[in-house]
Amino acid sequence: MKLIRYILLLILLLQLRVCPIYSQSPDNSPQNQLDLNNASFEEISRLPIPVDLAEKIYTRILYQGPLNNVFELNEIEGMTQETFLVIKPRVKVEPYIPQTDREERLEDLYYRLSRWEGDEGVSQSLVDLWIERSLEPFDINKIRFGELQNLQNVSPVDAAAIVNYRNQVGSIYSERDLRNAPYISYYGYRNTRDFVTFEAIPEHREFHGHLLTRMDNTPFMTEEAEATAQIPPEQIVNNYPNVYTRFFGSLGPNIKFGYSYYHALNEPYAYQDIGFMQVPKAKLYLGIENQNIGPVQIRKIYLGNYALAFGQGVVMENNDYFQPRKSGYGWRKRFIGLSGDNSRNRQYKLTGAATELGLGHGHIFLFGAFDKRDAILNTEPLLIDGEEHHPMNQLIVLDQRFEFALQDPTRKNLDLPWRDNTRELLYGAHVAYDFWPATQLGFTYYESAYDRLLRPDFEEVVSGENVANISMADNEIFNAYGGPVSDSKNPIWGDARSFRRVYGFDFQSVYRNLAVQGEYAELDKARGMFNGNPHALVLNAYIQYNSFYLLGLYRDYSLEFDNPYQRSFSNYRRYKRTIYEDYFYLQDPQYGQLYTNNPQPQAEKGYYLMSRYQINRHFVVNIEYDNWRRVADDATQYRLVGILEYRPIFPLRINLRQKFQGREVLNNLTTEYFESLEFRGRVIMQLSRYNQLGLLYLNAVTKFRPRPRFLFPVEPGDPVNMNGNVASPAEALGGFFTHNFNDWMRLSGYLGYYKGFFWSFEDTQFMVMESFRGAMRFWLSLYTRVSQQISVRMKYTRDYQKGIHYIQTRESDNSPQSTDNGLYYQGWLFQPTQDFYYLELNFHF
């Protein structure tokens, strides 16, 4: 909490820069009127009014926005008619004049910034780029193809259209020129213009940045919540909330730096020794960009923590989070290339140095990192040179980074922590060549060396009584990478005992309005390239028109392709439908995070189609269809989603969404069958000043094979016959609103009822809930711009479950209860209620 106090103090100091100061004559008169909207407090206080009234006028303008006319002064507390008549001839109201281009863009784009600031997406690098480049835009005549691809909702076709048009005409001078680029879509044009400027950018050495601090007590979702609930309360050392602080700044156009700190709900604080004091463990980076040494362009050099992603994310993309159906398009984009890392990543963060070089049509990325990883260690040691050595079983991404698994006394007694117990040395390169402006072929290679042997072992994770049921382990567990094939020394690190090596190539090409991309990779198991090594393949094609686009994608992942840095397209994460998904079978329920937090995709083989078609101004249709096979057991699965949006009149929007999803639907002989049907309808009314009212209705059901033996042991003669759970229904009904009090303050909220499984976007948070009895839920979120540079978001949520009446009429020996007052029963009401808060502070300067 000391860190937060220091940050707030820094904000107060920096806020001195907020107030626009313009020199005006102190002698205000009808001939030399004071412009109130652009005046400082000192200038307003020189008017013939009390000082406290001058402060109220200045505060009103600073925190509620500029005055629209001079008569609004009468609305300020303390302003009398006599005082107003005295100062009216001496003042005027003109439009607010921003101090800088950055401040002007901040005003124009505040709505988008309000969404990005609280964005909980998995790619923090993209969000940071969008915030930075919306305020410090690219030069449209210098921006590269790869940089265009990373912009929000800009497709490869849009990026290629801009680059090809610029090469054809020489320069792009205006938005009109940009719109004339052949094959650029309307949405690509609209999104690009928010991040670029059409004038040469002057050199400057100004210090700019963005600081965010966020605190909340939002619990974990579904499976994680169930497993976390198993932790004995006495082992939780604090009740501190989730705390996330990030800062990124720039000194001129070429020097970048950043800082981030993340602490999860209830976890102990982790400190690091910097020699003269202990400080919380945080991430830092320093970057230098756009330097030249002769013909070599040093586009980026980053020291500290950095993020990488190439191609389709098959070989390398280092983040801790899984995103289903990550196609690289629309809202499923990934940041391609090198950037500083101030995200919440803690397991797969890269700490070291990386650079991006350019030479002619070539691109070269070199990277190296050394860091500690969290892992489950085997309790059974191996003897190496006469010393006991505990191999690594599995890498694991932890929600709460306790030193030990709290309900695994065996490992605690053996002093086998799961936090920071394995060191990893990683190095590699990515080399690419542009044959044409939007046609590229690249090769990626990385190698990881570990100071522990890799010995994945099912029996070291599953509790003893469940080990005998070996069939529950699943092929995906048995094919985890490790064993003697991974044993090796490293020529540059003497402590290395095992390794993992992954390599592959990627390509992309754009022809007119068609983009084709792909990536192929292999995990080296000494079988030779294209000769039996585990492989992964992703291919996609995307065609785009103004009112229609179609994406087709194919993926094929070998079961043995176990790459912890793979983040390519899949529907499910690794270890879905294995015993690791059922935390109650494991030695510690927290080991269930091997599945729930696994960022790797499941081994799948199948194809995916996504399309959007605007039929006319009233109708828009979106379709997603995915058909795939789980490689581990050959189970067939599908997912079909259709969305129809209808606008009978402009302010009214009706959104109808239907999902069909199933597994082994045509196989009547397996218990693996399920089928899910979900309908979600929304009616949204757009009001004036961007206000909004809406209604939501959800109806869903998931069907299973009946398995009564798991629910009730039917005895002969027993009148009760439980036929088993054959369906899991869900229903929800609610209303939501958004009200803009003015340009600087917005209130939004939701009130609704749900029963069963329910997911929802709540302002900037994505939430998953489940209630078997039914629950009421509401939330209110207030977003306000305290000043031109400072914004605050506050959200309160309450979840109110339907109550349960417990009535006890008998004692444990089955005798009736009796009391002095004649009552023979006891009863009470149990009604679980949860309250959550979310607080966020943003500062741009």
PDB file of N, CA and C in Angstrom, residues 727-795:
ATOM      1  N   ALA A 727     -29.529 -32.401 -18.154  1.00  0.00           N
ATOM      2  CA  ALA A 727     -29.502 -31.066 -18.739  1.00  0.00           C
ATOM      3  C   ALA A 727     -29.148 -30.041 -17.673  1.00  0.00           C
ATOM      4  N   SER A 728     -28.527 -28.977 -18.110  1.00  0.00           N
ATOM      5  CA  SER A 728     -28.181 -27.865 -17.230  1.00  0.00           C
ATOM      6  C   SER A 728     -28.732 -26.591 -17.856  1.00  0.00           C
ATOM      7  N   PRO A 729     -29.898 -26.135 -17.432  1.00  0.00           N
ATOM      8  CA  PRO A 729     -30.499 -24.953 -18.047  1.00  0.00           C
ATOM      9  C   PRO A 729     -29.939 -23.663 -17.459  1.00  0.00           C
ATOM     10  N   ALA A 730     -30.146 -22.567 -18.172  1.00  0.00           N
ATOM     11  CA  ALA A 730     -29.728 -21.248 -17.699  1.00  0.00           C
ATOM     12  C   ALA A 730     -30.681 -20.213 -18.275  1.00  0.00           C
ATOM     13  N   GLU A 731     -30.937 -19.171 -17.504  1.00  0.00           N
ATOM     14  CA  GLU A 731     -31.807 -18.099 -17.959  1.00  0.00           C
ATOM     15  C   GLU A 731     -31.389 -16.812 -17.268  1.00  0.00           C
ATOM     16  N   ALA A 732     -31.515 -15.699 -17.969  1.00  0.00           N
ATOM     17  CA  ALA A 732     -31.165 -14.407 -17.397  1.00  0.00           C
ATOM     18  C   ALA A 732     -32.022 -13.330 -18.033  1.00  0.00           C
ATOM     19  N   LEU A 733     -32.348 -12.317 -17.252  1.00  0.00           N
ATOM     20  CA  LEU A 733     -33.116 -11.173 -17.730  1.00  0.00           C
ATOM     21  C   LEU A 733     -32.606  -9.941 -17.005  1.00  0.00           C
ATOM     22  N   GLY A 734     -32.316  -8.893 -17.750  1.00  0.00           N
ATOM     23  CA  GLY A 734     -31.791  -7.696 -17.111  1.00  0.00           C
ATOM     24  C   GLY A 734     -31.883  -6.476 -17.997  1.00  0.00           C
ATOM     25  N   GLY A 735     -31.603  -5.345 -17.388  1.00  0.00           N
ATOM     26  CA  GLY A 735     -31.587  -4.082 -18.106  1.00  0.00           C
ATOM     27  C   GLY A 735     -30.319  -3.317 -17.794  1.00  0.00           C
ATOM     28  N   PHE A 736     -29.878  -2.506 -18.741  1.00  0.00           N
ATOM     29  CA  PHE A 736     -28.648  -1.742 -18.550  1.00  0.00           C
ATOM     30  C   PHE A 736     -28.828  -0.340 -19.118  1.00  0.00           C
ATOM     31  N   PHE A 737     -27.957   0.554 -18.679  1.00  0.00           N
ATOM     32  CA  PHE A 737     -28.061   1.946 -19.127  1.00  0.00           C
ATOM     33  C   PHE A 737     -26.691   2.599 -19.121  1.00  0.00           C
ATOM     34  N   THR A 738     -26.576   3.680 -19.861  1.00  0.00           N
ATOM     35  CA  THR A 738     -25.419   4.576 -19.830  1.00  0.00           C
ATOM     36  C   THR A 738     -25.947   6.002 -19.877  1.00  0.00           C
ATOM     37  N   HIS A 739     -25.509   6.834 -18.928  1.00  0.00           N
ATOM     38  CA  HIS A 739     -25.934   8.230 -18.898  1.00  0.00           C
ATOM     39  C   HIS A 739     -24.713   9.132 -18.812  1.00  0.00           C
ATOM     40  N   ASN A 740     -24.573  10.018 -19.774  1.00  0.00           N
ATOM     41  CA  ASN A 740     -23.496  10.999 -19.782  1.00  0.00           C
ATOM     42  C   ASN A 740     -24.017  12.307 -19.185  1.00  0.00           C
ATOM     43  N   PHE A 741     -23.568  12.637 -17.988  1.00  0.00           N
ATOM     44  CA  PHE A 741     -23.970  13.900 -17.380  1.00  0.00           C
ATOM     45  C   PHE A 741     -23.444  15.083 -18.189  1.00  0.00           C
ATOM     46  N   ASN A 742     -22.213  14.916 -18.659  1.00  0.00           N
ATOM     47  CA  ASN A 742     -21.587  15.887 -19.554  1.00  0.00           C
ATOM     48  C   ASN A 742     -20.446  15.160 -20.246  1.00  0.00           C
ATOM     49  N   ASP A 743     -19.594  15.893 -20.925  1.00  0.00           N
ATOM     50  CA  ASP A 743     -18.488  15.252 -21.636  1.00  0.00           C
ATOM     51  C   ASP A 743     -17.459  14.647 -20.690  1.00  0.00           C
ATOM     52  N   TRP A 744     -17.553  14.958 -19.413  1.00  0.00           N
ATOM     53  CA  TRP A 744     -16.513  14.552 -18.471  1.00  0.00           C
ATOM     54  C   TRP A 744     -16.983  13.514 -17.463  1.00  0.00           C
ATOM     55  N   MET A 745     -18.259  13.201 -17.445  1.00  0.00           N
ATOM     56  CA  MET A 745     -18.757  12.278 -16.423  1.00  0.00           C
ATOM     57  C   MET A 745     -19.803  11.340 -17.034  1.00  0.00           C
ATOM     58  N   ARG A 746     -19.640  10.044 -16.753  1.00  0.00           N
ATOM     59  CA  ARG A 746     -20.538   9.037 -17.304  1.00  0.00           C
ATOM     60  C   ARG A 746     -20.875   8.007 -16.219  1.00  0.00           C
ATOM     61  N   LEU A 747     -22.157   7.664 -16.132  1.00  0.00           N
ATOM     62  CA  LEU A 747     -22.620   6.631 -15.209  1.00  0.00           C
ATOM     63  C   LEU A 747     -23.272   5.519 -16.008  1.00  0.00           C
ATOM     64  N   SER A 748     -22.870   4.281 -15.741  1.00  0.00           N
ATOM     65  CA  SER A 748     -23.465   3.133 -16.412  1.00  0.00           C
ATOM     66  C   SER A 748     -23.780   2.071 -15.372  1.00  0.00           C
ATOM     67  N   GLY A 749     -24.724   1.189 -15.705  1.00  0.00           N
ATOM     68  CA  GLY A 749     -25.105   0.183 -14.741  1.00  0.00           C
ATOM     69  C   GLY A 749     -25.957  -0.913 -15.332  1.00  0.00           C
ATOM     70  N   TYR A 750     -26.240  -1.911 -14.486  1.00  0.00           N
ATOM     71  CA  TYR A 750     -27.011  -3.087 -14.906  1.00  0.00           C
ATOM     72  C   TYR A 750     -27.754  -3.629 -13.701  1.00  0.00           C
ATOM     73  N   LEU A 751     -28.968  -4.128 -13.920  1.00  0.00           N
ATOM     74  CA  LEU A 751     -29.734  -4.828 -12.906  1.00  0.00           C
ATOM     75  C   LEU A 751     -30.401  -6.017 -13.567  1.00  0.00           C
ATOM     76  N   GLY A 752     -30.213  -7.207 -13.001  1.00  0.00           N
ATOM     77  CA  GLY A 752     -30.801  -8.369 -13.645  1.00  0.00           C
ATOM     78  C   GLY A 752     -30.844  -9.591 -12.746  1.00  0.00           C
ATOM     79  N   TYR A 753     -31.537 -10.598 -13.241  1.00  0.00           N
ATOM     80  CA  TYR A 753     -31.672 -11.892 -12.573  1.00  0.00           C
ATOM     81  C   TYR A 753     -31.066 -12.958 -13.479  1.00  0.00           C
ATOM     82  N   TYR A 754     -30.377 -13.917 -12.860  1.00  0.00           N
ATOM     83  CA  TYR A 754     -29.841 -15.023 -13.640  1.00  0.00           C
ATOM     84  C   TYR A 754     -29.928 -16.304 -12.836  1.00  0.00           C
ATOM     85  N   LYS A 755     -30.017 -17.404 -13.556  1.00  0.00           N
ATOM     86  CA  LYS A 755     -30.012 -18.736 -12.949  1.00  0.00           C
ATOM     87  C   LYS A 755     -29.266 -19.660 -13.886  1.00  0.00           C
ATOM     88  N   GLY A 756     -28.293 -20.392 -13.364  1.00  0.00           N
ATOM     89  CA  GLY A 756     -27.434 -21.217 -14.197  1.00  0.00           C
ATOM     90  C   GLY A 756     -26.171 -20.471 -14.565  1.00  0.00           C
ATOM     91  N   PHE A 757     -25.583 -20.859 -15.676  1.00  0.00           N
ATOM     92  CA  PHE A 757     -24.311 -20.276 -16.142  1.00  0.00           C
ATOM     93  C   PHE A 757     -24.602 -19.003 -16.936  1.00  0.00           C
ATOM     94  N   PHE A 758     -23.861 -17.939 -16.618  1.00  0.00           N
ATOM     95  CA  PHE A 758     -24.118 -16.643 -17.243  1.00  0.00           C
ATOM     96  C   PHE A 758     -22.815 -15.878 -17.354  1.00  0.00           C
ATOM     97  N   TRP A 759     -22.545 -15.336 -18.547  1.00  0.00           N
ATOM     98  CA  TRP A 759     -21.375 -14.480 -18.735  1.00  0.00           C
ATOM     99  C   TRP A 759     -21.838 -13.112 -19.212  1.00  0.00           C
ATOM    100  N   SER A 760     -21.036 -12.109 -18.896  1.00  0.00           N
ATOM    101  CA  SER A 760     -21.459 -10.758 -19.234  1.00  0.00           C
ATOM    102  C   SER A 760     -20.256  -9.827 -19.236  1.00  0.00           C
ATOM    103  N   PHE A 761     -20.329  -8.794 -20.087  1.00  0.00           N
ATOM    104  CA  PHE A 761     -19.355  -7.700 -20.057  1.00  0.00           C
ATOM    105  C   PHE A 761     -19.909  -6.617 -19.138  1.00  0.00           C
ATOM    106  N   GLU A 762     -19.175  -6.334 -18.070  1.00  0.00           N
ATOM    107  CA  GLU A 762     -19.594  -5.328 -17.110  1.00  0.00           C
ATOM    108  C   GLU A 762     -18.634  -4.148 -17.185  1.00  0.00           C
ATOM    109  N   ASP A 763     -19.047  -3.134 -17.936  1.00  0.00           N
ATOM    110  CA  ASP A 763     -18.181  -1.997 -18.214  1.00  0.00           C
ATOM    111  C   ASP A 763     -16.910  -2.507 -18.883  1.00  0.00           C
ATOM    112  N   THR A 764     -15.751  -2.452 -18.226  1.00  0.00           N
ATOM    113  CA  THR A 764     -14.513  -2.929 -18.843  1.00  0.00           C
ATOM    114  C   THR A 764     -14.120  -4.329 -18.375  1.00  0.00           C
ATOM    115  N   GLN A 765     -14.953  -4.983 -17.546  1.00  0.00           N
ATOM    116  CA  GLN A 765     -14.630  -6.308 -17.026  1.00  0.00           C
ATOM    117  C   GLN A 765     -15.476  -7.373 -17.707  1.00  0.00           C
ATOM    118  N   PHE A 766     -14.852  -8.527 -17.951  1.00  0.00           N
ATOM    119  CA  PHE A 766     -15.580  -9.697 -18.434  1.00  0.00           C
ATOM    120  C   PHE A 766     -15.791 -10.623 -17.251  1.00  0.00           C
ATOM    121  N   MET A 767     -17.050 -10.928 -16.937  1.00  0.00           N
ATOM    122  CA  MET A 767     -17.368 -11.696 -15.746  1.00  0.00           C
ATOM    123  C   MET A 767     -18.114 -12.979 -16.112  1.00  0.00           C
ATOM    124  N   VAL A 768     -17.841 -14.030 -15.350  1.00  0.00           N
ATOM    125  CA  VAL A 768     -18.525 -15.314 -15.498  1.00  0.00           C
ATOM    126  C   VAL A 768     -19.141 -15.663 -14.148  1.00  0.00           C
ATOM    127  N   MET A 769     -20.456 -15.956 -14.151  1.00  0.00           N
ATOM    128  CA  MET A 769     -21.167 -16.272 -12.922  1.00  0.00           C
ATOM    129  C   MET A 769     -21.922 -17.594 -13.095  1.00  0.00           C
ATOM    130  N   GLU A 770     -22.269 -18.201 -11.968  1.00  0.00           N
ATOM    131  CA  GLU A 770     -23.093 -19.411 -11.994  1.00  0.00           C
ATOM    132  C   GLU A 770     -23.874 -19.501 -10.691  1.00  0.00           C
ATOM    133  N   SER A 771     -25.171 -19.751 -10.801  1.00  0.00           N
ATOM    134  CA  SER A 771     -26.015 -19.901  -9.629  1.00  0.00           C
ATOM    135  C   SER A 771     -27.043 -20.982  -9.924  1.00  0.00           C
ATOM    136  N   PHE A 772     -27.098 -22.020  -9.090  1.00  0.00           N
ATOM    137  CA  PHE A 772     -28.046 -23.108  -9.299  1.00  0.00           C
ATOM    138  C   PHE A 772     -29.439 -22.758  -8.778  1.00  0.00           C
ATOM    139  N   ARG A 773     -29.507 -21.792  -7.848  1.00  0.00           N
ATOM    140  CA  ARG A 773     -30.799 -21.428  -7.270  1.00  0.00           C
ATOM    141  C   ARG A 773     -31.370 -20.153  -7.882  1.00  0.00           C
ATOM    142  N   GLY A 774     -30.521 -19.346  -8.492  1.00  0.00           N
ATOM    143  CA  GLY A 774     -30.947 -18.062  -9.015  1.00  0.00           C
ATOM    144  C   GLY A 774     -30.373 -16.928  -8.184  1.00  0.00           C
ATOM    145  N   ALA A 775     -30.119 -15.790  -8.821  1.00  0.00           N
ATOM    146  CA  ALA A 775     -29.509 -14.668  -8.114  1.00  0.00           C
ATOM    147  C   ALA A 775     -29.865 -13.361  -8.810  1.00  0.00           C
ATOM    148  N   MET A 776     -29.912 -12.295  -8.023  1.00  0.00           N
ATOM    149  CA  MET A 776     -30.015 -10.936  -8.538  1.00  0.00           C
ATOM    150  C   MET A 776     -28.618 -10.333  -8.543  1.00  0.00           C
ATOM    151  N   ARG A 777     -28.344  -9.572  -9.561  1.00  0.00           N
ATOM    152  CA  ARG A 777     -27.025  -8.947  -9.673  1.00  0.00           C
ATOM    153  C   ARG A 777     -27.196  -7.529 -10.213  1.00  0.00           C
ATOM    154  N   PHE A 778     -26.484  -6.614  -9.600  1.00  0.00           N
ATOM    155  CA  PHE A 778     -26.475  -5.269 -10.166  1.00  0.00           C
ATOM    156  C   PHE A 778     -25.076  -4.679 -10.016  1.00  0.00           C
ATOM    157  N   TRP A 779     -24.783  -3.750 -10.878  1.00  0.00           N
ATOM    158  CA  TRP A 779     -23.530  -3.011 -10.777  1.00  0.00           C
ATOM    159  C   TRP A 779     -23.723  -1.586 -11.282  1.00  0.00           C
ATOM    160  N   LEU A 780     -22.933  -0.686 -10.717  1.00  0.00           N
ATOM    161  CA  LEU A 780     -22.902   0.715 -11.120  1.00  0.00           C
ATOM    162  C   LEU A 780     -21.453   1.107 -11.337  1.00  0.00           C
ATOM    163  N   SER A 781     -21.190   1.809 -12.422  1.00  0.00           N
ATOM    164  CA  SER A 781     -19.827   2.236 -12.747  1.00  0.00           C
ATOM    165  C   SER A 781     -19.846   3.723 -13.076  1.00  0.00           C
ATOM    166  N   LEU A 782     -19.020   4.468 -12.392  1.00  0.00           N
ATOM    167  CA  LEU A 782     -18.895   5.911 -12.626  1.00  0.00           C
ATOM    168  C   LEU A 782     -17.528   6.193 -13.219  1.00  0.00           C
ATOM    169  N   TYR A 783     -17.533   6.796 -14.395  1.00  0.00           N
ATOM    170  CA  TYR A 783     -16.278   7.218 -15.029  1.00  0.00           C
ATOM    171  C   TYR A 783     -16.296   8.729 -15.121  1.00  0.00           C
ATOM    172  N   THR A 784     -15.263   9.365 -14.600  1.00  0.00           N
ATOM    173  CA  THR A 784     -15.210  10.817 -14.632  1.00  0.00           C
ATOM    174  C   THR A 784     -13.804  11.288 -14.940  1.00  0.00           C
ATOM    175  N   ARG A 785     -13.732  12.320 -15.731  1.00  0.00           N
ATOM    176  CA  ARG A 785     -12.462  12.989 -15.998  1.00  0.00           C
ATOM    177  C   ARG A 785     -12.319  14.107 -14.985  1.00  0.00           C
ATOM    178  N   VAL A 786     -11.455  13.898 -14.019  1.00  0.00           N
ATOM    179  CA  VAL A 786     -11.263  14.883 -12.974  1.00  0.00           C
ATOM    180  C   VAL A 786     -10.672  16.161 -13.543  1.00  0.00           C
ATOM    181  N   SER A 787      -9.829  16.011 -14.546  1.00  0.00           N
ATOM    182  CA  SER A 787      -9.246  17.151 -15.254  1.00  0.00           C
ATOM    183  C   SER A 787      -8.930  16.685 -16.664  1.00  0.00           C
ATOM    184  N   GLN A 788      -8.250  17.523 -17.420  1.00  0.00           N
ATOM    185  CA  GLN A 788      -7.900  17.153 -18.785  1.00  0.00           C
ATOM    186  C   GLN A 788      -7.051  15.892 -18.824  1.00  0.00           C
ATOM    187  N   GLN A 789      -6.213  15.699 -17.812  1.00  0.00           N
ATOM    188  CA  GLN A 789      -5.274  14.579 -17.826  1.00  0.00           C
ATOM    189  C   GLN A 789      -5.655  13.430 -16.908  1.00  0.00           C
ATOM    190  N   ILE A 790      -6.507  13.644 -15.937  1.00  0.00           N
ATOM    191  CA  ILE A 790      -6.787  12.640 -14.908  1.00  0.00           C
ATOM    192  C   ILE A 790      -8.207  12.123 -15.069  1.00  0.00           C
ATOM    193  N   SER A 791      -8.356  10.806 -15.010  1.00  0.00           N
ATOM    194  CA  SER A 791      -9.676  10.184 -15.040  1.00  0.00           C
ATOM    195  C   SER A 791      -9.754   9.133 -13.944  1.00  0.00           C
ATOM    196  N   VAL A 792     -10.966   8.909 -13.442  1.00  0.00           N
ATOM    197  CA  VAL A 792     -11.211   7.951 -12.373  1.00  0.00           C
ATOM    198  C   VAL A 792     -12.397   7.081 -12.783  1.00  0.00           C
ATOM    199  N   ARG A 793     -12.292   5.794 -12.514  1.00  0.00           N
ATOM    200  CA  ARG A 793     -13.395   4.870 -12.742  1.00  0.00           C
ATOM    201  C   ARG A 793     -13.665   4.126 -11.428  1.00  0.00           C
ATOM    202  N   MET A 794     -14.919   4.147 -10.988  1.00  0.00           N
ATOM    203  CA  MET A 794     -15.318   3.461  -9.765  1.00  0.00           C
ATOM    204  C   MET A 794     -16.513   2.563 -10.079  1.00  0.00           C
ATOM    205  N   LYS A 795     -16.443   1.323  -9.623  1.00  0.00           N
ATOM    206  CA  LYS A 795     -17.499   0.359  -9.924  1.00  0.00           C
ATOM    207  C   LYS A 795     -17.824  -0.443  -8.666  1.00  0.00           C
TER     208      LYS A 795
END
